Short mmCIF file of C-alpha atoms in Angstrom, two decimals:
data_model
loop_
_atom_site.label_atom_id
_atom_site.label_comp_id
_atom_site.label_asym_id
_atom_site.label_seq_id
_atom_site.Cartn_x
_atom_site.Cartn_y
_atom_site.Cartn_z
CA MET A 25 -39.15 67.79 -12.58
CA LEU A 26 -40.75 64.67 -11.14
CA THR A 27 -43.71 63.15 -12.94
CA LYS A 28 -47.11 63.17 -11.22
CA ALA A 29 -46.86 59.41 -10.51
CA ALA A 30 -43.35 59.77 -9.11
CA ALA A 31 -44.40 62.73 -6.98
CA SER A 32 -47.24 60.64 -5.62
CA VAL A 33 -44.83 57.82 -4.71
CA SER A 34 -42.45 60.27 -3.07
CA ALA A 35 -45.28 61.86 -1.10
CA SER A 36 -46.52 58.44 0.02
CA VAL A 37 -43.10 57.39 1.26
CA THR A 38 -42.58 60.75 3.00
CA ALA A 39 -45.97 60.53 4.65
CA ALA A 40 -45.36 56.98 5.83
CA THR A 41 -41.98 57.96 7.24
CA ALA A 42 -43.53 60.92 9.06
CA THR A 43 -46.27 58.69 10.41
CA TYR A 44 -43.67 56.32 11.80
CA SER A 45 -41.59 59.09 13.34
CA SER A 46 -44.56 60.68 15.07
CA SER A 47 -46.34 57.56 16.17
CA LYS A 48 -44.24 54.46 16.73
CA SER A 49 -47.27 52.64 18.10
CA LEU A 50 -49.06 52.86 14.75
CA LEU A 51 -46.20 51.01 13.08
CA SER A 52 -46.28 48.34 15.77
CA LEU A 53 -50.01 47.83 15.27
CA ASN A 54 -49.93 47.74 11.51
CA GLN A 55 -46.24 47.38 10.62
CA SER A 56 -46.50 44.53 8.15
CA HIS A 57 -49.25 46.25 6.15
CA GLN A 58 -47.37 49.56 5.93
CA LEU A 59 -44.13 47.87 4.88
CA LEU A 60 -45.95 45.81 2.25
CA CYS A 61 -47.53 48.94 0.79
CA LEU A 62 -44.18 50.72 0.67
CA LYS A 63 -42.46 47.73 -0.95
CA ARG A 64 -45.17 47.60 -3.60
CA LEU A 65 -44.74 51.33 -4.25
CA SER A 66 -40.97 50.97 -4.46
CA SER A 67 -41.06 48.06 -6.92
CA SER A 68 -43.86 49.19 -9.22
CA HIS A 69 -43.16 52.88 -10.00
CA SER A 70 -40.45 54.58 -11.99
CA ILE A 71 -39.14 58.10 -11.71
CA SER A 72 -38.04 60.02 -14.80
CA ALA A 73 -35.79 62.93 -13.94
CA LEU A 74 -33.50 64.93 -16.24
CA GLY A 75 -34.23 62.43 -19.02
CA ILE A 76 -32.74 59.52 -17.06
CA LYS A 77 -34.92 56.57 -16.05
CA TRP A 78 -34.52 55.54 -12.45
CA ARG A 79 -36.31 52.81 -10.54
CA ILE A 80 -36.99 52.98 -6.80
CA SER A 81 -35.56 49.76 -5.43
CA ASN A 82 -34.16 47.89 -2.45
CA PHE A 83 -36.52 49.33 0.17
CA ARG A 84 -35.35 48.44 3.66
CA TYR A 85 -36.52 48.98 7.22
CA ASN A 86 -33.68 49.25 9.72
CA HIS A 87 -35.09 48.15 13.07
CA LYS A 88 -32.03 49.14 15.10
CA MET A 89 -31.81 52.65 13.68
CA GLU A 90 -35.62 52.92 13.49
CA THR A 91 -35.46 54.57 10.07
CA PHE A 92 -36.73 53.91 6.58
CA ARG A 93 -34.35 54.11 3.65
CA PHE A 94 -34.41 53.22 -0.02
CA THR A 95 -31.86 53.47 -2.77
CA THR A 96 -32.09 54.13 -6.49
CA LYS A 97 -30.36 52.11 -9.18
CA ALA A 98 -29.92 53.25 -12.77
CA SER A 99 -31.51 50.98 -15.36
CA ALA A 100 -29.12 48.53 -17.03
CA GLN A 101 -27.34 49.73 -20.15
CA PRO A 102 -26.64 47.57 -23.23
CA LEU A 103 -22.97 46.66 -23.48
CA LYS A 104 -21.55 48.75 -26.32
CA ASN A 105 -17.83 48.91 -25.59
CA ALA A 106 -16.47 45.51 -24.59
CA ASP A 107 -12.87 46.75 -24.43
CA GLU A 108 -13.75 49.34 -21.81
CA LEU A 109 -15.32 46.72 -19.53
CA ILE A 110 -12.54 44.18 -20.11
CA ASP A 111 -9.81 46.73 -19.34
CA SER A 112 -11.56 47.87 -16.14
CA VAL A 113 -11.43 44.49 -14.38
CA LYS A 114 -8.86 41.78 -13.66
CA THR A 115 -11.16 38.85 -12.96
CA PHE A 116 -14.30 37.53 -14.65
CA ILE A 117 -16.59 35.24 -12.68
CA PHE A 118 -18.88 33.26 -14.96
CA ASP A 119 -22.02 31.37 -14.08
CA CYS A 120 -22.20 28.11 -16.04
CA ASP A 121 -25.78 27.07 -16.89
CA GLY A 122 -27.20 29.61 -19.32
CA VAL A 123 -23.84 31.36 -19.79
CA ILE A 124 -21.28 28.71 -20.77
CA TRP A 125 -23.70 25.91 -21.64
CA LYS A 126 -27.37 25.02 -21.63
CA GLY A 127 -27.97 21.48 -20.43
CA ASP A 128 -25.17 19.57 -22.17
CA LYS A 129 -24.88 21.93 -25.13
CA LEU A 130 -22.11 24.54 -25.35
CA ILE A 131 -23.33 28.07 -26.15
CA ASP A 132 -21.92 29.45 -29.41
CA GLY A 133 -18.68 31.39 -29.26
CA VAL A 134 -17.71 30.45 -25.70
CA PRO A 135 -14.28 28.85 -26.42
CA GLU A 136 -13.08 31.81 -28.49
CA THR A 137 -14.30 34.31 -25.88
CA LEU A 138 -12.54 32.56 -23.00
CA ASP A 139 -9.34 32.26 -25.04
CA MET A 140 -9.42 36.00 -25.82
CA LEU A 141 -9.87 36.93 -22.16
CA ARG A 142 -7.04 34.63 -21.09
CA SER A 143 -4.78 36.16 -23.76
CA LYS A 144 -5.39 39.53 -22.10
CA GLY A 145 -4.24 38.15 -18.76
CA LYS A 146 -7.66 37.99 -17.15
CA ARG A 147 -8.34 35.53 -14.36
CA LEU A 148 -11.38 33.35 -15.12
CA VAL A 149 -13.48 31.73 -12.41
CA PHE A 150 -16.57 29.58 -12.89
CA VAL A 151 -19.19 29.61 -10.15
CA THR A 152 -22.31 27.46 -10.32
CA ASN A 153 -25.20 26.90 -7.92
CA ASN A 154 -25.65 23.38 -9.27
CA SER A 155 -24.60 21.03 -6.46
CA THR A 156 -25.06 17.71 -8.30
CA LYS A 157 -21.36 17.56 -9.24
CA SER A 158 -18.09 18.09 -7.41
CA ARG A 159 -15.36 20.36 -8.78
CA LYS A 160 -13.58 17.34 -10.24
CA GLN A 161 -16.78 16.18 -11.96
CA TYR A 162 -17.37 19.66 -13.34
CA GLY A 163 -13.80 19.66 -14.61
CA LYS A 164 -14.66 16.57 -16.68
CA LYS A 165 -17.76 18.29 -18.06
CA PHE A 166 -15.70 21.30 -19.18
CA GLU A 167 -13.23 18.89 -20.79
CA THR A 168 -16.02 16.99 -22.57
CA LEU A 169 -17.28 20.28 -24.02
CA GLY A 170 -13.78 21.09 -25.30
CA LEU A 171 -12.95 23.75 -22.71
CA ASN A 172 -9.59 23.88 -20.93
CA VAL A 173 -10.57 24.81 -17.37
CA ASN A 174 -8.51 24.03 -14.28
CA GLU A 175 -10.27 22.44 -11.31
CA GLU A 176 -8.99 25.30 -9.12
CA GLU A 177 -11.01 27.72 -11.27
CA ILE A 178 -14.31 25.92 -10.56
CA PHE A 179 -16.51 26.68 -7.56
CA ALA A 180 -19.76 24.73 -7.26
CA SER A 181 -22.24 25.11 -4.42
CA SER A 182 -21.42 21.51 -3.44
CA PHE A 183 -17.88 22.70 -2.66
CA ALA A 184 -19.27 25.82 -0.95
CA ALA A 185 -21.23 23.66 1.52
CA ALA A 186 -18.08 21.77 2.56
CA ALA A 187 -15.99 24.96 2.61
CA TYR A 188 -18.54 26.66 4.84
CA LEU A 189 -18.49 23.81 7.34
CA LYS A 190 -14.68 24.02 7.44
CA SER A 191 -14.82 27.78 7.90
CA ILE A 192 -16.94 27.43 11.07
CA ASN A 193 -14.84 24.53 12.41
CA PHE A 194 -17.71 22.07 12.23
CA PRO A 195 -16.80 19.19 14.59
CA THR A 196 -15.41 16.19 12.72
CA ASP A 197 -17.10 13.83 15.16
CA LYS A 198 -20.50 15.15 14.03
CA LYS A 199 -22.27 13.92 10.90
CA VAL A 200 -23.89 15.68 7.96
CA TYR A 201 -27.23 14.49 6.59
CA VAL A 202 -27.41 15.20 2.85
CA ILE A 203 -30.54 15.82 0.84
CA GLY A 204 -28.87 16.08 -2.53
CA GLU A 205 -26.72 14.22 -5.02
CA ASP A 206 -23.22 12.84 -5.42
CA GLY A 207 -21.42 16.17 -5.77
CA ILE A 208 -22.12 17.17 -2.16
CA LEU A 209 -20.99 13.77 -0.84
CA LYS A 210 -17.69 13.92 -2.72
CA GLU A 211 -16.88 17.42 -1.48
CA LEU A 212 -17.76 16.52 2.13
CA GLU A 213 -15.53 13.46 1.89
CA LEU A 214 -12.61 15.52 0.53
CA ALA A 215 -13.08 17.96 3.42
CA GLY A 216 -12.94 15.11 5.95
CA PHE A 217 -16.57 15.16 7.13
CA GLN A 218 -18.78 12.16 7.93
CA TYR A 219 -22.06 12.05 6.04
CA LEU A 220 -25.16 9.96 5.46
CA GLY A 221 -28.18 10.22 3.18
CA GLY A 222 -27.80 11.41 -0.41
CA PRO A 223 -28.61 9.01 -3.28
CA ASP A 224 -28.69 6.00 -0.91
CA ASP A 225 -31.92 7.30 0.63
CA GLY A 226 -33.58 7.82 -2.74
CA GLU A 227 -35.35 4.46 -2.70
CA LYS A 228 -36.28 4.40 0.98
CA LYS A 229 -39.93 4.50 1.97
CA ILE A 230 -41.82 4.92 5.23
CA GLU A 231 -44.52 2.43 6.25
CA LEU A 232 -46.98 4.54 8.20
CA LYS A 233 -48.33 1.84 10.52
CA PRO A 234 -50.13 2.74 13.77
CA GLY A 235 -47.63 3.76 16.43
CA PHE A 236 -44.71 3.90 13.99
CA LEU A 237 -41.89 6.20 15.14
CA MET A 238 -39.04 7.01 12.75
CA GLU A 239 -35.56 6.88 14.29
CA HIS A 240 -32.78 9.26 13.28
CA ASP A 241 -29.07 9.65 14.05
CA LYS A 242 -28.59 11.91 17.07
CA ASP A 243 -25.01 12.68 15.95
CA VAL A 244 -26.17 14.62 12.88
CA GLY A 245 -25.03 18.21 13.43
CA ALA A 246 -25.92 19.65 10.03
CA VAL A 247 -28.42 19.01 7.26
CA VAL A 248 -27.28 20.11 3.80
CA VAL A 249 -30.01 20.49 1.17
CA GLY A 250 -29.26 20.80 -2.53
CA PHE A 251 -30.85 19.87 -5.83
CA ASP A 252 -32.06 16.25 -5.60
CA ARG A 253 -33.70 14.31 -8.44
CA HIS A 254 -34.49 11.50 -5.96
CA PHE A 255 -36.20 13.71 -3.40
CA ASN A 256 -38.79 11.82 -1.37
CA TYR A 257 -40.83 11.87 1.84
CA TYR A 258 -38.26 9.76 3.71
CA LYS A 259 -35.63 12.49 3.19
CA VAL A 260 -38.04 15.24 4.21
CA GLN A 261 -38.90 13.49 7.47
CA TYR A 262 -35.31 12.47 8.28
CA GLY A 263 -33.93 15.96 7.66
CA THR A 264 -36.80 17.49 9.61
CA LEU A 265 -36.18 15.27 12.64
CA CYS A 266 -32.47 16.13 12.67
CA ILE A 267 -33.06 19.89 12.46
CA ARG A 268 -35.90 19.97 14.98
CA GLU A 269 -34.66 17.44 17.53
CA ASN A 270 -30.84 17.48 17.45
CA PRO A 271 -29.61 20.40 19.60
CA GLY A 272 -27.78 23.01 17.51
CA CYS A 273 -28.27 21.17 14.21
CA LEU A 274 -27.48 23.47 11.27
CA PHE A 275 -29.75 23.86 8.24
CA ILE A 276 -27.62 24.65 5.17
CA ALA A 277 -28.87 25.17 1.61
CA THR A 278 -26.58 25.07 -1.41
CA ASN A 279 -28.97 27.48 -3.17
CA ARG A 280 -32.61 28.47 -3.49
CA ASP A 281 -32.85 28.55 -7.30
CA ALA A 282 -36.46 28.25 -8.44
CA VAL A 283 -35.58 26.58 -11.74
CA THR A 284 -32.62 24.83 -13.36
CA HIS A 285 -31.51 23.61 -16.80
CA LEU A 286 -31.58 19.83 -16.88
CA THR A 287 -32.07 19.94 -20.64
CA ASP A 288 -31.95 22.77 -23.17
CA ALA A 289 -35.63 22.19 -24.04
CA GLN A 290 -37.28 23.74 -20.96
CA GLU A 291 -36.83 24.91 -17.38
CA TRP A 292 -37.09 22.37 -14.55
CA ALA A 293 -37.87 22.78 -10.85
CA GLY A 294 -34.67 23.80 -9.08
CA GLY A 295 -33.05 23.22 -5.70
CA GLY A 296 -35.27 25.85 -4.13
CA SER A 297 -38.18 23.41 -4.27
CA MET A 298 -36.33 20.92 -2.05
CA VAL A 299 -35.16 23.65 0.32
CA GLY A 300 -38.69 25.01 0.50
CA ALA A 301 -40.05 21.66 1.64
CA ILE A 302 -37.64 21.55 4.59
CA CYS A 303 -38.37 25.20 5.44
CA GLY A 304 -42.04 24.31 5.58
CA SER A 305 -41.65 21.29 7.84
CA THR A 306 -39.07 22.78 10.22
CA GLN A 307 -40.28 26.39 10.25
CA ARG A 308 -36.62 27.34 9.93
CA GLU A 309 -34.76 29.38 7.33
CA PRO A 310 -31.48 27.92 5.98
CA HIS A 311 -28.02 29.40 5.79
CA VAL A 312 -27.47 29.68 2.02
CA VAL A 313 -23.88 29.19 0.81
CA GLY A 314 -24.47 29.53 -2.94
CA LYS A 315 -25.38 32.63 -4.94
CA PRO A 316 -26.53 35.28 -4.07
CA SER A 317 -24.96 34.73 -0.63
CA THR A 318 -21.62 36.51 -0.31
CA PHE A 319 -19.88 33.43 1.13
CA MET A 320 -18.39 32.25 -2.18
CA MET A 321 -17.43 35.80 -3.20
CA ASP A 322 -15.61 36.34 0.10
CA TYR A 323 -13.94 32.93 -0.25
CA LEU A 324 -12.76 33.69 -3.81
CA ALA A 325 -11.49 37.15 -2.93
CA ASP A 326 -9.51 35.73 -0.02
CA LYS A 327 -8.17 32.70 -1.92
CA PHE A 328 -6.92 34.64 -4.96
CA GLY A 329 -6.24 37.96 -3.26
CA ILE A 330 -8.74 39.71 -5.55
CA LEU A 331 -10.12 43.20 -4.98
CA LYS A 332 -13.89 42.90 -5.43
CA SER A 333 -14.00 46.21 -7.31
CA GLN A 334 -11.81 44.57 -9.98
CA ILE A 335 -14.21 41.68 -10.56
CA CYS A 336 -17.03 41.41 -13.11
CA MET A 337 -19.78 38.87 -12.42
CA VAL A 338 -21.34 37.49 -15.61
CA GLY A 339 -24.59 35.56 -15.31
CA ASP A 340 -28.04 34.89 -16.72
CA ARG A 341 -30.09 35.18 -13.51
CA LEU A 342 -31.03 38.43 -11.84
CA ASP A 343 -31.87 37.09 -8.37
CA THR A 344 -28.78 34.91 -8.05
CA ASP A 345 -25.93 35.91 -10.39
CA ILE A 346 -26.48 39.66 -10.61
CA LEU A 347 -27.46 40.00 -6.96
CA PHE A 348 -24.38 37.92 -6.06
CA GLY A 349 -22.17 40.40 -7.88
CA GLN A 350 -23.92 43.42 -6.42
CA ASN A 351 -23.81 42.02 -2.88
CA GLY A 352 -20.08 41.48 -3.36
CA GLY A 353 -19.41 44.98 -4.67
CA CYS A 354 -18.50 43.86 -8.21
CA LYS A 355 -19.37 45.03 -11.70
CA THR A 356 -22.22 42.99 -13.21
CA LEU A 357 -23.07 41.84 -16.73
CA LEU A 358 -26.33 40.04 -17.54
CA VAL A 359 -26.38 37.76 -20.57
CA LEU A 360 -29.72 36.93 -22.21
CA SER A 361 -28.66 33.41 -23.25
CA GLY A 362 -30.25 31.76 -20.20
CA VAL A 363 -33.35 32.25 -18.07
CA THR A 364 -33.70 36.06 -18.18
CA SER A 365 -35.22 37.76 -21.21
CA LEU A 366 -34.97 41.45 -22.11
CA SER A 367 -38.65 41.94 -21.22
CA MET A 368 -38.03 40.43 -17.76
CA LEU A 369 -35.05 42.73 -17.22
CA GLN A 370 -37.00 45.83 -18.27
CA SER A 371 -40.20 44.93 -16.44
CA PRO A 372 -41.31 47.62 -13.95
CA ASN A 373 -41.66 44.81 -11.40
CA ASN A 374 -37.93 44.04 -11.58
CA SER A 375 -35.75 45.99 -9.15
CA ILE A 376 -32.46 44.13 -9.82
CA GLN A 377 -30.52 46.07 -12.44
CA PRO A 378 -27.06 44.94 -13.64
CA ASP A 379 -24.51 47.46 -14.84
CA PHE A 380 -24.72 46.09 -18.39
CA TYR A 381 -26.54 43.47 -20.44
CA THR A 382 -25.83 41.70 -23.72
CA ASN A 383 -27.06 38.65 -25.64
CA LYS A 384 -24.22 36.20 -24.90
CA ILE A 385 -20.60 36.29 -23.80
CA SER A 386 -19.31 35.96 -27.36
CA ASP A 387 -20.56 39.54 -27.85
CA PHE A 388 -17.21 40.41 -26.23
CA LEU A 389 -15.71 39.48 -29.60
CA SER A 390 -18.15 41.20 -31.95
CA LEU A 391 -18.49 44.37 -29.86
CA LYS A 392 -14.71 44.45 -29.57
CA ALA A 393 -14.36 44.31 -33.35
CA ALA A 394 -16.99 46.99 -33.79
CA THR A 395 -15.10 49.47 -31.61
CA VAL A 396 -11.73 49.08 -33.38
#
């Protein structure tokens, strides 16, 4: 039996759907308000049926089909049998910050866990939204931390930006303006693209004198925005001019992460803050190539010939890592060693539920031992 609160939610959704079906004009007049109400209902109420807790989530309005639909997702379960999960997949995709390391500090038990998975013949791939480094630079970081990881196993959003441009046959006679750091520049260079901006524009300033008009390169065909510790008004204006005034100029974001781990002491404003500034000035939404976009998942599946159903995505963020795995049709494991706490996962306001959760990836070892 449904609880009274759940029955009320169900009745509200049914009534709204009936209202839409019988009077399309009412939706047109007050569509945004009705959708907002339904989204709030879907994200804030739980249904308990047959002793199983379910959360209404992922409400969508399909304009073409002119129908409402929502799906239910079972609440995440604590990982109890590591062997069962390990045996069910062939590839593990790991996020880095908050999973493998925090800042420049390796998380306990990581080397032994990776060695165990490799000994079982599992393919390991490391995917990070951090665009400040190239794959080669990340390879050096893994090496510094004592981890033996091949460059071909590393996929950073800096690489994803260059790979995306190659995938759409971006003209090599066009230029890319970069709001970001060295990692993006190195990957663009390796892919054979011309670029400008990046760290070189970090010290540039604009003198706002009467009648001053800022010039920009008319050959810029794409603006790539990533995390940038030298973000300034010059870059905002230059990128804005390119996107708004150069015909067909692309707006690409490496990611929209709200926060990042620059140190292990606290959270810092992430690449999403830089992307948000350009969204505000251009009134355009970017094409995101990092998580949770499926671009990197599709790229990996094609490159390695991996079936997505045989992949497990392991991450510490719900709205990037776990959503990335779910969007790609993979199994998902949330670790609580990064930005997401157990209370955040179990909050009634959270609609993103992984298949499993555990404290850290080294639980693969302890849970494995416990089940023998």
